[in-house]
CSV table of C-alpha atoms in Angstrom, one decimal:
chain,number,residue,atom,x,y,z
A,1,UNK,CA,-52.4,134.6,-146.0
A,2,UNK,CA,-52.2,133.8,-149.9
A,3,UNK,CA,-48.6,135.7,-149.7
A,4,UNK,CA,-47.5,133.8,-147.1
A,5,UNK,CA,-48.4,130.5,-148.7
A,6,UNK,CA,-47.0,131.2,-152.1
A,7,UNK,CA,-43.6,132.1,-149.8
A,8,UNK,CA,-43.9,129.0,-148.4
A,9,UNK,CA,-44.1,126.9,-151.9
A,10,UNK,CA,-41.6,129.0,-153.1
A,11,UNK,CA,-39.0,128.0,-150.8
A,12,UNK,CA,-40.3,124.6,-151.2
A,13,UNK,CA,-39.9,124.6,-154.9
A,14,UNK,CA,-36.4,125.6,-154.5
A,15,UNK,CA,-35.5,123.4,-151.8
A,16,UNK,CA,-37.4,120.7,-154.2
A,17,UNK,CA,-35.0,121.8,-157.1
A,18,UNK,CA,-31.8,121.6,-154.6
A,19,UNK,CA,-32.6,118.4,-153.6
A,20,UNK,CA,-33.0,117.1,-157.2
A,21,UNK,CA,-29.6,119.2,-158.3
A,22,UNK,CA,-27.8,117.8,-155.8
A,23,UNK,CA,-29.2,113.8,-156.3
A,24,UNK,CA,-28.5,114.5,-160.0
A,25,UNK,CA,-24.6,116.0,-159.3
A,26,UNK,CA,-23.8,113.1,-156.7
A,27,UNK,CA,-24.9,110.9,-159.2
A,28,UNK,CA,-23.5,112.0,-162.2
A,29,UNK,CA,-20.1,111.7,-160.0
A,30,UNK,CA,-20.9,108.2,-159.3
A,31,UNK,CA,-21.5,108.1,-162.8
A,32,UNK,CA,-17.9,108.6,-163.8
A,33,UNK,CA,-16.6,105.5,-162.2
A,34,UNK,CA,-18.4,103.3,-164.8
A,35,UNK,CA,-15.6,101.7,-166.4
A,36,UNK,CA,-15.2,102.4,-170.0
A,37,UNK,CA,-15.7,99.7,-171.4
A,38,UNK,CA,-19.2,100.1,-170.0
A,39,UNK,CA,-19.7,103.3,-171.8
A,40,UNK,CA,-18.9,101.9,-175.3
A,41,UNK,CA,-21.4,102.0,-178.5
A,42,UNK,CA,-21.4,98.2,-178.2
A,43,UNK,CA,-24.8,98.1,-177.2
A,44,UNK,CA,-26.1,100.4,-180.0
A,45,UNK,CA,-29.0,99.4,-181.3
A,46,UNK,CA,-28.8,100.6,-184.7
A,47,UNK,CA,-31.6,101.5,-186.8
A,48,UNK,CA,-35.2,99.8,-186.7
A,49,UNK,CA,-36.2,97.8,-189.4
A,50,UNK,CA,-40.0,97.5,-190.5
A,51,UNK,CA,-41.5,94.6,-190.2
A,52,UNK,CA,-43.8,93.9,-193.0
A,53,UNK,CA,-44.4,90.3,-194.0
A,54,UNK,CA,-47.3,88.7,-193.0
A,55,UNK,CA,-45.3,85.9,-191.2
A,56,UNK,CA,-43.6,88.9,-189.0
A,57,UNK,CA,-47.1,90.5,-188.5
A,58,UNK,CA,-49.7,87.5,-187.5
A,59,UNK,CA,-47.2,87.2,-184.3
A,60,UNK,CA,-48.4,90.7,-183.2
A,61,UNK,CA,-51.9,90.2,-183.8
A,62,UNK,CA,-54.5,89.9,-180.5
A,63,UNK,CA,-57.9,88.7,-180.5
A,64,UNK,CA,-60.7,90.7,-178.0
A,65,UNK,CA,-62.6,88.6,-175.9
A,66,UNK,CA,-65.2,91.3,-174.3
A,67,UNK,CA,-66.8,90.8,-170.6
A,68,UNK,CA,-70.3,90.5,-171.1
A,69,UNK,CA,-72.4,93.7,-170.4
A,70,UNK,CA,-74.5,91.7,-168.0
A,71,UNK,CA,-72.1,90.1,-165.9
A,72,UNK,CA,-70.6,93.8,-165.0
A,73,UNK,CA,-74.0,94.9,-164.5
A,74,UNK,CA,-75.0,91.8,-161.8
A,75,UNK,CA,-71.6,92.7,-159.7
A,76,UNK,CA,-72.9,96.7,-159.8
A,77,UNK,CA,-76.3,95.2,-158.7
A,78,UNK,CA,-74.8,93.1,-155.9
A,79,UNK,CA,-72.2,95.7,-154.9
A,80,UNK,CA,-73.6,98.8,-155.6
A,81,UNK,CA,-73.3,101.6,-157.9
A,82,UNK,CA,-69.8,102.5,-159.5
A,83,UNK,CA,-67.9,105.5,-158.1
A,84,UNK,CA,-66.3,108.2,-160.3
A,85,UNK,CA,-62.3,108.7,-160.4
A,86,UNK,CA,-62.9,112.2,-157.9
A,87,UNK,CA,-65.0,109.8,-155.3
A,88,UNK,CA,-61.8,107.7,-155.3
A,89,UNK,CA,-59.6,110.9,-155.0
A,90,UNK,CA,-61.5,112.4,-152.4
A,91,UNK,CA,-61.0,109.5,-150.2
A,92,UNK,CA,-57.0,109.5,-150.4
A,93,UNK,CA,-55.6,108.4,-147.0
A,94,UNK,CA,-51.9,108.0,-148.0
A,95,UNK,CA,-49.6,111.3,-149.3
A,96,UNK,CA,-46.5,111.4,-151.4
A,97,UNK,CA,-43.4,112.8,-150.1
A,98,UNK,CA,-41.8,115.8,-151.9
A,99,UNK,CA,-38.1,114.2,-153.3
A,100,UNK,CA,-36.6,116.7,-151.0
A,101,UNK,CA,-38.0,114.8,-148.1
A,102,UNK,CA,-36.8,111.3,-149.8
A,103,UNK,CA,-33.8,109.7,-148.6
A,104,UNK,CA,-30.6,109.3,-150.7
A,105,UNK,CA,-31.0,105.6,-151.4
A,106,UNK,CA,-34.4,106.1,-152.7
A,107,UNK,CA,-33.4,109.5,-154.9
A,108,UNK,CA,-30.7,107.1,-156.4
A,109,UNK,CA,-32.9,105.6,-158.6
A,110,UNK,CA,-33.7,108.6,-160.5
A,111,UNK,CA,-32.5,109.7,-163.7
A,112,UNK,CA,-28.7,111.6,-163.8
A,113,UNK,CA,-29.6,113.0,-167.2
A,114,UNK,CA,-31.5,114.3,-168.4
A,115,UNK,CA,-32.5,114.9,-164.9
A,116,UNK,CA,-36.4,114.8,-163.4
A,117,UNK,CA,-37.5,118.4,-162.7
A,118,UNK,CA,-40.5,117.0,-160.3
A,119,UNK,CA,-40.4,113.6,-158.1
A,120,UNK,CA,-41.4,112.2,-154.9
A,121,UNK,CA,-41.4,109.3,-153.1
A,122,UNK,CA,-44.2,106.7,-152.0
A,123,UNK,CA,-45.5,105.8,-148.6
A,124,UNK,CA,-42.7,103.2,-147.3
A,125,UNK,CA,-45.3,101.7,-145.3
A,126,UNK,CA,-48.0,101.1,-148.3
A,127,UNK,CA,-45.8,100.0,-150.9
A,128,UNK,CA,-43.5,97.4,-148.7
A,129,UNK,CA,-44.0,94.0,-150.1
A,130,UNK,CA,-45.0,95.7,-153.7
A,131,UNK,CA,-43.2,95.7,-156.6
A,132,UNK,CA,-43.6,99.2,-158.7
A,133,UNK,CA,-44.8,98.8,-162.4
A,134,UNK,CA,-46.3,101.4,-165.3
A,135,UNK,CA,-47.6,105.0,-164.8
A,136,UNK,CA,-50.0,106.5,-167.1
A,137,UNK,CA,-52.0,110.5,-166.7
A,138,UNK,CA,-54.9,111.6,-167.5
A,139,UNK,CA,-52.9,113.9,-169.7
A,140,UNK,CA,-53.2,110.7,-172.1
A,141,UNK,CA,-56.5,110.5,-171.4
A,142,UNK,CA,-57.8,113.9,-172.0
A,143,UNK,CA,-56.6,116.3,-174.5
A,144,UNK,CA,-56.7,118.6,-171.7
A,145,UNK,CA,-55.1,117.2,-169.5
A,146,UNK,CA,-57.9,116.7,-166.6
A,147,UNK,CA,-60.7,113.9,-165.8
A,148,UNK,CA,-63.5,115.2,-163.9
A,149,UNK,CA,-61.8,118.4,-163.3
A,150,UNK,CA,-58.9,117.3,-161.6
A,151,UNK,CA,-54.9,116.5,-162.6
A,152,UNK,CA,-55.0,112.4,-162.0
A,153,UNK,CA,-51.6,110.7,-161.5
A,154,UNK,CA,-52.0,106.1,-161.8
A,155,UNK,CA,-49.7,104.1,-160.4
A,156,UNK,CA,-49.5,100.3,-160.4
A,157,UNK,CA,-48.2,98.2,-158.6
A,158,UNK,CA,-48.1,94.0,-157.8
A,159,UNK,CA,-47.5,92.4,-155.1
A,160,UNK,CA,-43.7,90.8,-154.2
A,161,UNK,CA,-45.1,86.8,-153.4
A,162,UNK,CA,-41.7,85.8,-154.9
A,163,UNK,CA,-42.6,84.4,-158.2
A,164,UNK,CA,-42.1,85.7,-161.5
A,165,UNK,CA,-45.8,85.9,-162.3
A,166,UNK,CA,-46.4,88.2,-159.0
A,167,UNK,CA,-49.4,88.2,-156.9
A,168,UNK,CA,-52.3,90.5,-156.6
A,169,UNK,CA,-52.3,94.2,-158.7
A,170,UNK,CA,-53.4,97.5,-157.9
A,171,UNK,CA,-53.6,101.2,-159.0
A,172,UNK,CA,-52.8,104.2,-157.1
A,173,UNK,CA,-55.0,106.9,-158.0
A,174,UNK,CA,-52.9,110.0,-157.1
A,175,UNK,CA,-54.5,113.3,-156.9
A,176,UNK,CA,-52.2,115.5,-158.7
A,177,UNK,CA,-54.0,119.3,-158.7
A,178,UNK,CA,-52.0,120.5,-156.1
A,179,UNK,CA,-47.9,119.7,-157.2
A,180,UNK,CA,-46.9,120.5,-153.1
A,181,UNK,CA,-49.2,117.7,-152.1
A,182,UNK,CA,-49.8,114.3,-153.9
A,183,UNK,CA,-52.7,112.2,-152.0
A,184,UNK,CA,-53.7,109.0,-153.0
A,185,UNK,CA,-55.6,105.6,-152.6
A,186,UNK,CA,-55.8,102.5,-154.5
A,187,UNK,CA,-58.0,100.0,-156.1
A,188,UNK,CA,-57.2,96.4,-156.4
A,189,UNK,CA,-57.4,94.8,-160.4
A,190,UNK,CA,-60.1,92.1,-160.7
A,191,UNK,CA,-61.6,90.0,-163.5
A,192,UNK,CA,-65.2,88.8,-163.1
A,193,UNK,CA,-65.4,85.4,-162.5
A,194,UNK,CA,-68.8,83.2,-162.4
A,195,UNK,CA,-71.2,85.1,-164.9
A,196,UNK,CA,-70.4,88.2,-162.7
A,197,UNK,CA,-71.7,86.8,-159.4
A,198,UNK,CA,-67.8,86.9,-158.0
A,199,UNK,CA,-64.3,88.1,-159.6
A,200,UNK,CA,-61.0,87.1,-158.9
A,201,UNK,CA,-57.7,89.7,-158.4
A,202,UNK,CA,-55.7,90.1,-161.4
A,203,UNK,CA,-52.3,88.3,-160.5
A,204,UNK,CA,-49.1,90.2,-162.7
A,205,UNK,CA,-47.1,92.5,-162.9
A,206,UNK,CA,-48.3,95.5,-164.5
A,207,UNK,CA,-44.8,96.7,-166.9
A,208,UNK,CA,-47.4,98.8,-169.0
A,209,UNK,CA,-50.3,100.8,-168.6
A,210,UNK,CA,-52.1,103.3,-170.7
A,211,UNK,CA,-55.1,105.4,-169.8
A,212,UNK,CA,-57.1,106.6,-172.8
A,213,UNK,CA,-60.3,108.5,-172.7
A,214,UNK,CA,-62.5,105.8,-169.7
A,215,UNK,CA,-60.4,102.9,-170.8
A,216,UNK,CA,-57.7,101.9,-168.7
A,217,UNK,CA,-55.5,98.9,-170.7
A,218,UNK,CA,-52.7,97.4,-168.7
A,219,UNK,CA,-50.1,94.5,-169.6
A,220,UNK,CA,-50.0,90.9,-168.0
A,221,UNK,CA,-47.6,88.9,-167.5
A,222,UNK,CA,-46.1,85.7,-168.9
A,223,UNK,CA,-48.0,83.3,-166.9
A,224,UNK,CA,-51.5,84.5,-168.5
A,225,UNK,CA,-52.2,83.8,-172.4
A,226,UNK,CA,-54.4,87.2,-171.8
A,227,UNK,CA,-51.5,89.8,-173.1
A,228,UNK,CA,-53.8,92.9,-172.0
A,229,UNK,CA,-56.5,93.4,-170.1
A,230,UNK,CA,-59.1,96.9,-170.3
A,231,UNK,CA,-61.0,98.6,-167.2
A,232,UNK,CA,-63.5,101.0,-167.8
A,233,UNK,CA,-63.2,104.3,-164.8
A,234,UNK,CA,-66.6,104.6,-165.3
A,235,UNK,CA,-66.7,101.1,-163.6
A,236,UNK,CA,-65.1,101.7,-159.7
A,237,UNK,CA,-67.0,99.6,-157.3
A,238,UNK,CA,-66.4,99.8,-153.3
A,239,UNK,CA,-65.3,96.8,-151.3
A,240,UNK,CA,-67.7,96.8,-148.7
A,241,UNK,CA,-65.1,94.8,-145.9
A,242,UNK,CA,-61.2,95.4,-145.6
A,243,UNK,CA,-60.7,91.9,-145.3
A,244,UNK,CA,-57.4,90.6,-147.4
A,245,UNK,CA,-59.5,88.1,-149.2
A,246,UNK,CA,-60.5,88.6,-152.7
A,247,UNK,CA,-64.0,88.3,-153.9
A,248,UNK,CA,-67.6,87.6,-152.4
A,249,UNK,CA,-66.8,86.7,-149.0
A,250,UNK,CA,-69.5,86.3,-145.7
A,251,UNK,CA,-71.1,89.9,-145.4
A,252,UNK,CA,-69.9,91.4,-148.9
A,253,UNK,CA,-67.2,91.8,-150.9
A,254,UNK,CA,-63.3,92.1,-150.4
A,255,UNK,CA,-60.3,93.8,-152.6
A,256,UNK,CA,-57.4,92.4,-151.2
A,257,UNK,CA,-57.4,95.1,-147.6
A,258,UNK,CA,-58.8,97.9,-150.5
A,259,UNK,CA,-61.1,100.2,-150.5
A,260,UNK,CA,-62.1,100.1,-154.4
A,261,UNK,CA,-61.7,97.6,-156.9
A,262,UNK,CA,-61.8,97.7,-161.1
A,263,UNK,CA,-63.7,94.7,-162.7
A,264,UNK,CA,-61.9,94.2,-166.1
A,265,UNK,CA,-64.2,94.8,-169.2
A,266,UNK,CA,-62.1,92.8,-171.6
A,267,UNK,CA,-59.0,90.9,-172.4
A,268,UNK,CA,-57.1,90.1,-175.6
A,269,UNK,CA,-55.4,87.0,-176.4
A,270,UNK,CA,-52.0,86.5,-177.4
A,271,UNK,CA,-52.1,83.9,-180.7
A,272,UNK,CA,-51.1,80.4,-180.1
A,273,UNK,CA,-48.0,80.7,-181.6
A,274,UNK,CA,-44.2,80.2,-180.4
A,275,UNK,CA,-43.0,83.8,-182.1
A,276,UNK,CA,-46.2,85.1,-180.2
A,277,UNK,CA,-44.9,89.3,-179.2
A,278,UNK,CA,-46.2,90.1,-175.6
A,279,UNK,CA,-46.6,93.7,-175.0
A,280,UNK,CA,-44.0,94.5,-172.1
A,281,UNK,CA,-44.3,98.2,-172.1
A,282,UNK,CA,-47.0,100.0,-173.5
A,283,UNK,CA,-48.2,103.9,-174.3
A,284,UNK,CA,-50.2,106.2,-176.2
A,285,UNK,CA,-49.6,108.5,-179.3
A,286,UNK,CA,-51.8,111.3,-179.9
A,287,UNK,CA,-49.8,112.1,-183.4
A,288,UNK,CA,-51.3,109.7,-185.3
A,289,UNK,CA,-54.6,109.3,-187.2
A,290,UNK,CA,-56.9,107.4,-185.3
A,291,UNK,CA,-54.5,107.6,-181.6
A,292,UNK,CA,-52.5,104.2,-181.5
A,293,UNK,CA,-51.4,102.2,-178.6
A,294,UNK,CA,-47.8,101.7,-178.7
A,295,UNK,CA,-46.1,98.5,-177.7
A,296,UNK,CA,-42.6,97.0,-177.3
A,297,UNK,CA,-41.7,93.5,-176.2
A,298,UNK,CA,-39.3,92.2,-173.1
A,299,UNK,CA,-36.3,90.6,-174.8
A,300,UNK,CA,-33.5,89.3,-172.2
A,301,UNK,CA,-29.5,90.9,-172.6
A,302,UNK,CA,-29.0,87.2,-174.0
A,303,UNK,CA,-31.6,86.4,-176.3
A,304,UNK,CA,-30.8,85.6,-180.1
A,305,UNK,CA,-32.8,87.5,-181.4
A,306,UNK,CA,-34.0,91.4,-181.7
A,307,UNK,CA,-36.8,93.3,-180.2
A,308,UNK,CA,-39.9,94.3,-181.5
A,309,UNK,CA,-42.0,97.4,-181.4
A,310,UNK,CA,-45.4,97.9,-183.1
A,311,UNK,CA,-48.6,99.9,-182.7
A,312,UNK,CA,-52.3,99.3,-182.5
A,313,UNK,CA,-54.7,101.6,-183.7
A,314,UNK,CA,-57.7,102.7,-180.8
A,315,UNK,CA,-61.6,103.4,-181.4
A,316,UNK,CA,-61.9,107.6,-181.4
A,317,UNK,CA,-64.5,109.1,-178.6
A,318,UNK,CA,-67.4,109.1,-181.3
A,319,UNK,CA,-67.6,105.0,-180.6
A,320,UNK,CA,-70.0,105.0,-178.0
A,321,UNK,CA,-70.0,101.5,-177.1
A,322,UNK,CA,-66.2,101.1,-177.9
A,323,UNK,CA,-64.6,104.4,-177.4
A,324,UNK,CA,-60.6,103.8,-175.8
A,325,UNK,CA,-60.9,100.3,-177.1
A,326,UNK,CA,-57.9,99.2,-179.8
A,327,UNK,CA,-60.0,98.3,-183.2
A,328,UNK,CA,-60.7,94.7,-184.2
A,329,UNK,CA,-61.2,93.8,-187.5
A,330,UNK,CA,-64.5,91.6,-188.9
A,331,UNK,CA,-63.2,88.5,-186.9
A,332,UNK,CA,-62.7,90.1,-183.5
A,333,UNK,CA,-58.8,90.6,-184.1
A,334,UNK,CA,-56.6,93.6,-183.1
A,335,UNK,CA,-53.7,93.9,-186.3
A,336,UNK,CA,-50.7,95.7,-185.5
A,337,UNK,CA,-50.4,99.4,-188.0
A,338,UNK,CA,-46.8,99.5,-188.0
A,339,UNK,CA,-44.3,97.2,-186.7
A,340,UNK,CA,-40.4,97.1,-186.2
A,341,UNK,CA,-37.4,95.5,-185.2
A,342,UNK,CA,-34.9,96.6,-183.0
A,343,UNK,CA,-31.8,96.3,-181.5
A,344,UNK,CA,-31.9,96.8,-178.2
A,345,UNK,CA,-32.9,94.7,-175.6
A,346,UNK,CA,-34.1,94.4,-172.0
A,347,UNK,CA,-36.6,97.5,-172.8
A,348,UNK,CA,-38.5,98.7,-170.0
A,349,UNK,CA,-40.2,101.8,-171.5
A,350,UNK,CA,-41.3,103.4,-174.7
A,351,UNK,CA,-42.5,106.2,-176.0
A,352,UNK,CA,-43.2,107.2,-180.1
A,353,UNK,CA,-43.3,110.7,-181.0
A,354,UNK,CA,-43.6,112.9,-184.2
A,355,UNK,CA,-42.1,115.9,-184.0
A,356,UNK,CA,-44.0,118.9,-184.8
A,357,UNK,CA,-43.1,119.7,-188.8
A,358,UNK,CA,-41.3,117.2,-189.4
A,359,UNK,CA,-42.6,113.4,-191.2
A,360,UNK,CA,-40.2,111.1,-189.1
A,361,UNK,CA,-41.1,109.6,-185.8
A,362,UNK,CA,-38.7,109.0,-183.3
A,363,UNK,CA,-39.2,105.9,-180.9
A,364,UNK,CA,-37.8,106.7,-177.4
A,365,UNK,CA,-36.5,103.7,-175.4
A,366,UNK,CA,-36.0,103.0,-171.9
A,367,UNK,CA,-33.5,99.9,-171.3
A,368,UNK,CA,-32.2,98.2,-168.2
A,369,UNK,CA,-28.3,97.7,-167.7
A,370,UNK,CA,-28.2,94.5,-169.9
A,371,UNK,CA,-30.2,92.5,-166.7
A,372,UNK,CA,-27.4,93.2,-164.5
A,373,UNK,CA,-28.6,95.8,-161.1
A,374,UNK,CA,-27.5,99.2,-162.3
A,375,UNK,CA,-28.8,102.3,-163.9
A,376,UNK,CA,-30.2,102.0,-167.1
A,377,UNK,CA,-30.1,104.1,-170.9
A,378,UNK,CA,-32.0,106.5,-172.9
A,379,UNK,CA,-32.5,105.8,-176.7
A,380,UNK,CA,-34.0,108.0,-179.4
A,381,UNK,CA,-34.3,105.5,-182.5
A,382,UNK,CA,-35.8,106.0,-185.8
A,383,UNK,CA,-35.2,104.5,-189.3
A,384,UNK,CA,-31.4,106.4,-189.9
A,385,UNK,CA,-30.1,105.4,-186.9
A,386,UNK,CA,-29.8,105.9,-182.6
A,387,UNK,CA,-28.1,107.9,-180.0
A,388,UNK,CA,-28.3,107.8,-176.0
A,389,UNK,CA,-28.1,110.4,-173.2
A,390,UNK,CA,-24.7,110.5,-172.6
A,391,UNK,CA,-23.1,111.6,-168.3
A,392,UNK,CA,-20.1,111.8,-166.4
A,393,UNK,CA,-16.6,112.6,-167.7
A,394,UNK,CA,-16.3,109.5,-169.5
A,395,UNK,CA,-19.7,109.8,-171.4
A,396,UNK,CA,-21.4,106.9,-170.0
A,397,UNK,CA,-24.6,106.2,-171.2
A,398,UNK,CA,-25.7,104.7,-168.3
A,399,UNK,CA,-27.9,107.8,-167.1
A,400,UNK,CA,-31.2,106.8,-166.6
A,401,UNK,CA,-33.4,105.3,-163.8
A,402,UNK,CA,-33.1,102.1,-162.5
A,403,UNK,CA,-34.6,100.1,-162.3
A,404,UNK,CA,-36.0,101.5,-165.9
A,405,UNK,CA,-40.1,102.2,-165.6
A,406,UNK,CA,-42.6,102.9,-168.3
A,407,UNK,CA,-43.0,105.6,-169.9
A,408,UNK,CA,-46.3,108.3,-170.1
A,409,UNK,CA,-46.3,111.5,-172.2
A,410,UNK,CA,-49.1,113.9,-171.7
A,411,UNK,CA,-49.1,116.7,-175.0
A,412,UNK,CA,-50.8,118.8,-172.9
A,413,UNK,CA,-48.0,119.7,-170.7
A,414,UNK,CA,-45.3,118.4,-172.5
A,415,UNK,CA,-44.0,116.0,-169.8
A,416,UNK,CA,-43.0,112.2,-169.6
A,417,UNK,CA,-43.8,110.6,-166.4
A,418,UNK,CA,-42.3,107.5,-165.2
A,419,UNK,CA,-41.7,105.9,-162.1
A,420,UNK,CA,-38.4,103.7,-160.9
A,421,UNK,CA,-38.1,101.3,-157.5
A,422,UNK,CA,-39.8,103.9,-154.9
A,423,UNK,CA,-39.5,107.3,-157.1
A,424,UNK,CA,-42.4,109.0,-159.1
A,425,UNK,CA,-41.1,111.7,-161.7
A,426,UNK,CA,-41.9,113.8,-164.2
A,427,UNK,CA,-39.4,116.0,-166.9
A,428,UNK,CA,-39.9,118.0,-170.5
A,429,UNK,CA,-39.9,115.5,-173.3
A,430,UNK,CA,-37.7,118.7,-174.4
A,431,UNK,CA,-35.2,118.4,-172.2
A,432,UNK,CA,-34.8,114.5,-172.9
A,433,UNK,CA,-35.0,115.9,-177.1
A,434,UNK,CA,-31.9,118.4,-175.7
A,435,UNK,CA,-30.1,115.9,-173.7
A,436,UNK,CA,-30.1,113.4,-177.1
A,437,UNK,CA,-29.0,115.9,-179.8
C-alpha cells in the first residue's frame, strides 16, 4: 500500500510539474508580444538612497496602542476558551486544488520567470466575492519551520463590497504537512469593541501580513489611521452561530458565516502628519540582529515622488509579555532602523535579504504593471544599483504574477511564498537569485 501511494504522488508530482511547465511556456510566448517599448529600462528604479534625517524618519514612526489584558480576557470568559492553530486545522472543511487541476485562466496569473515550482488554486466557491491579500508561514514564525507540529500556510483575504477600503477580513489557515493535499478553514479579523463585551470585524484589505513567533501583524488600509494591527494565535475564539453578523448577537457570538475569529491585541497609529509612510506590504527578516519587520509603502505609477522602504526592529522570544511585538521606545513609539528611498513604484511585495557571506542586503521588490491590468516585475535592489527578471524573446521584464502579491520567505526551506488573484505558490529564493544575475 505505501508503494502504491508514493506511485501515485509521483505521477502527481510530475503531472503537477507539467502543468506548471506548460503554464510557464504558454506564457512566456504570450510574453513575447509585449511591445518593446514595454520592455525598456525606463522604469528602472535605480539605486536606493538612505534616508537619514530626522525629518525623513519621524514620518515612519508608529505609536502602539495595546488592547487591554482584561478586555481579551472578558470575550474568552463570555465565549469560551481560545483554541490552538491545530484545533483550527483539524476542522478544515474546504481543500486546495493541485495547479494541475486549475484552469488556464487562473494558472495565468502566475509567475513566467522565474517560474513557481509548487501552486494551487482556491475553492472558487469560498473565495467568490473576496479579494486575495498577503501570505505569511509559519516558516517565519518558527526557526523550524512548524507551529504545533504542523507546516501552516495563512492566507487573507477581504471582502469585494466595492469600495476601496473593502469590507470584512479573514485568514485562511491552510494545513500544509501534506504538499498533495492543502485543507483549510478561516477565521474572520475582529477588534474588541466596548471594554471587550463585543468586537467589531476588521474592515481592509490585508496587502501585508507577517507571522512571527504567536504574533500575527497585518496592514490596514487607507481608510483607518491604525497602519497595523497584531493578533496573538494563542488567542482563537469560536463563533458559537454561523450567522453573517458580526459580534454579540441573540444566543452568542457571530464571525461573519465563520467558524473562528482573532480579537486584535494591538494597533499602531500612523503620525498625524501629511508625509505619514503606510506600510503596504510587509515581511520578516531573520538576518538581522534583533529580527526586523520589513515595510514598503503603496506609491501610484503617477505619483511625484519616490517610494519608501524601512524596517522595524521586533521584541526576541525571551520577552514574555511582548515577544513578536515590534519595540517601542520610552514613549510607546515604534522608530524605523533603517530606511530608504526608492524608485519604483506601484510595489506590491517585498522581501530584504542578506546573503550568506557577504555584508550587503539585497531588497527584493514585487511591482504591478505601472497600475495598468497586466503582469507585473521582479526587482533585486541594493545601494549600487537594480536589475529585473527578464522573459520572452524580447527580454521583457514583465514576468511576474499579476496581480503582484506579498511576499513570505521561510529560511527554513528556502522558499518565497506569495499568492496572486486565485493562485497560491511557492519557488527557491535561489532560483529568483538565478533568474536576476
Amino acid at each position: 500500500m505505501k508503494q502504491r501511494g508514493r506511485h501515485r504522488r509521483r505521477r502527481r508530482g510530475r503531472a503537477l510539474r507539467a502543468a506548471l511547465t506548460g503554464a510557464a511556456l504558454a506564457l512566456t510566448g504570450a510574453a513575447t508580444l509585449i511591445s518593446a517599448s514595454q520592455a525598456t529600462v525606463a522604469d528602472d528604479p535605480g539605486t536606493l538612497k538612505p534616508l537619514t534625517s530626522a525629518a525623513d524618519t519621524d514620518a515612519l514612526r508608529l505609536t502602539e496602542r495595546r488592547v487591554p489584558t482584561d478586555w481579551l480576557d472578558r470575550l474568552s470568559a463570555a465565549m469560551g476558551d481560545p483554541v490552538g492553530v491545530d484545533t483550527v486545522l483539524d476542522s478544515a472543511d474546504r481543500t486546495l486544488r493541485d495547479a494541475a487541476d486549475c484552469t488556464a485562466g487562473e494558472r495565468e496569473s502566475l509567475p513566467v520567470s522565474p517560474a513557481a515550482t509548487r501552486a494551487y488554486c482556491w475553492d472558487e466557491a469560498d473565495t467568490d466575492g473576496w479579494r486575495p491579500g498577503a501570505v505569511t508561514t509559519s516558516g517565519e514564525a518558527e526557526e523550524d519551520g512548524r507551529w504545533a507540529g504542523h507546516r501552516v500556510i495563512l492566507s487573507a483575504w477581504s471582502l469585494d463590497d466595492g469600495t476601496p477600503q473593502g469590507g470584512l477580513a479573514r485568514v485562511s489557515f491552510v494545513n500544509a504537512d501534506d504538499p498533495a493535499r492543502l485543507g483549510y478553514t478561516s477565521a474572520l479579523l475582529a477588534v474588541p469593541v466596548d471594554g471587550g463585551h463585543d468586537y467589531r470585524g476588521l474592515a481592509s484589505p490585508v496587502t501585508g501580513m507577517v507571522w512571527y513567533q504567536d504574533k500575527l501583524l497585518v496592514t490596514a488600509g487607507a481608510g483607518d489611521r491604525d497602519a497595523l494591527y497584531v493578533y496573538d494565535v494563542q488567542r482563537i475564539q469560536r463563533a458559537t452561530t454561523a450567522a453573517d453578523a458580526v459580534g454579540r448577537v441573540p444566543g452568542g457570538w457571530a464571525a461573519g458565516g465563520h467558524r473562528y475569529v482573532l480579537p486584535a491585541i494591538a494597533s499602531y497609529r500612523l503620525p498625524d502628519t501629511d508625509d505619514a509612510a503606510r506600510p503596504g506590504a510587509i515581511s520578516l527578516d531573520r538576518g538581522t540582529t534583533p529580527d526586523s519587520l520589513v515595510a514598503s509603502e503603496h506609491v501610484d505609477a503617477d505619483g511625484d515622488r519616490p517610494t519608501r522602504l524601512w524596517r522595524y526592529a521586533l521584541r526576541p522570544t525571551t520577552d514574555a509579555e511582548r515577544g513578536g511585538l515590534p519595540v517601542t521606545d520610552p514613549t510607546g513609539h515604534v522608530n524605523a532602523v533603517e530606511a530608504y528611498e526608492t524608485g519604483a513604484a506601484e510595489v506590491g511585495g517585498v522581501l530584504s535579504y542578506h546573503p550568506p557571506g557577504t555584508a550587503r542586503t539585497d531588497w527584493y521588490l514585487g511591482r504591478a504593471a505601472g497600475g495598468q491590468d497586466g503582469r507585473g516585475t521582479l526587482w533585486r535592489q541594493d545601494r549600487k544599483g537594480a536589475r529585473a527578471s527578464e522573459c520572452g524573446a524580447d527580454r521583457s521584464q514583465q514576468c511576474w504574477s499579476g496581480p503582484v502579491g506579498s511576499l513570505s520567505y521561510s529560511a527554513r526551506t528556502g522558499d518565497v511564498w506569495s499568492q496572486s488573484g486565485r493562485m497560491l505558490f511557492a519557488l527557491p529564493l535561489s532560483s529568483i537569485e538565478d533568474a536576476l544575475d
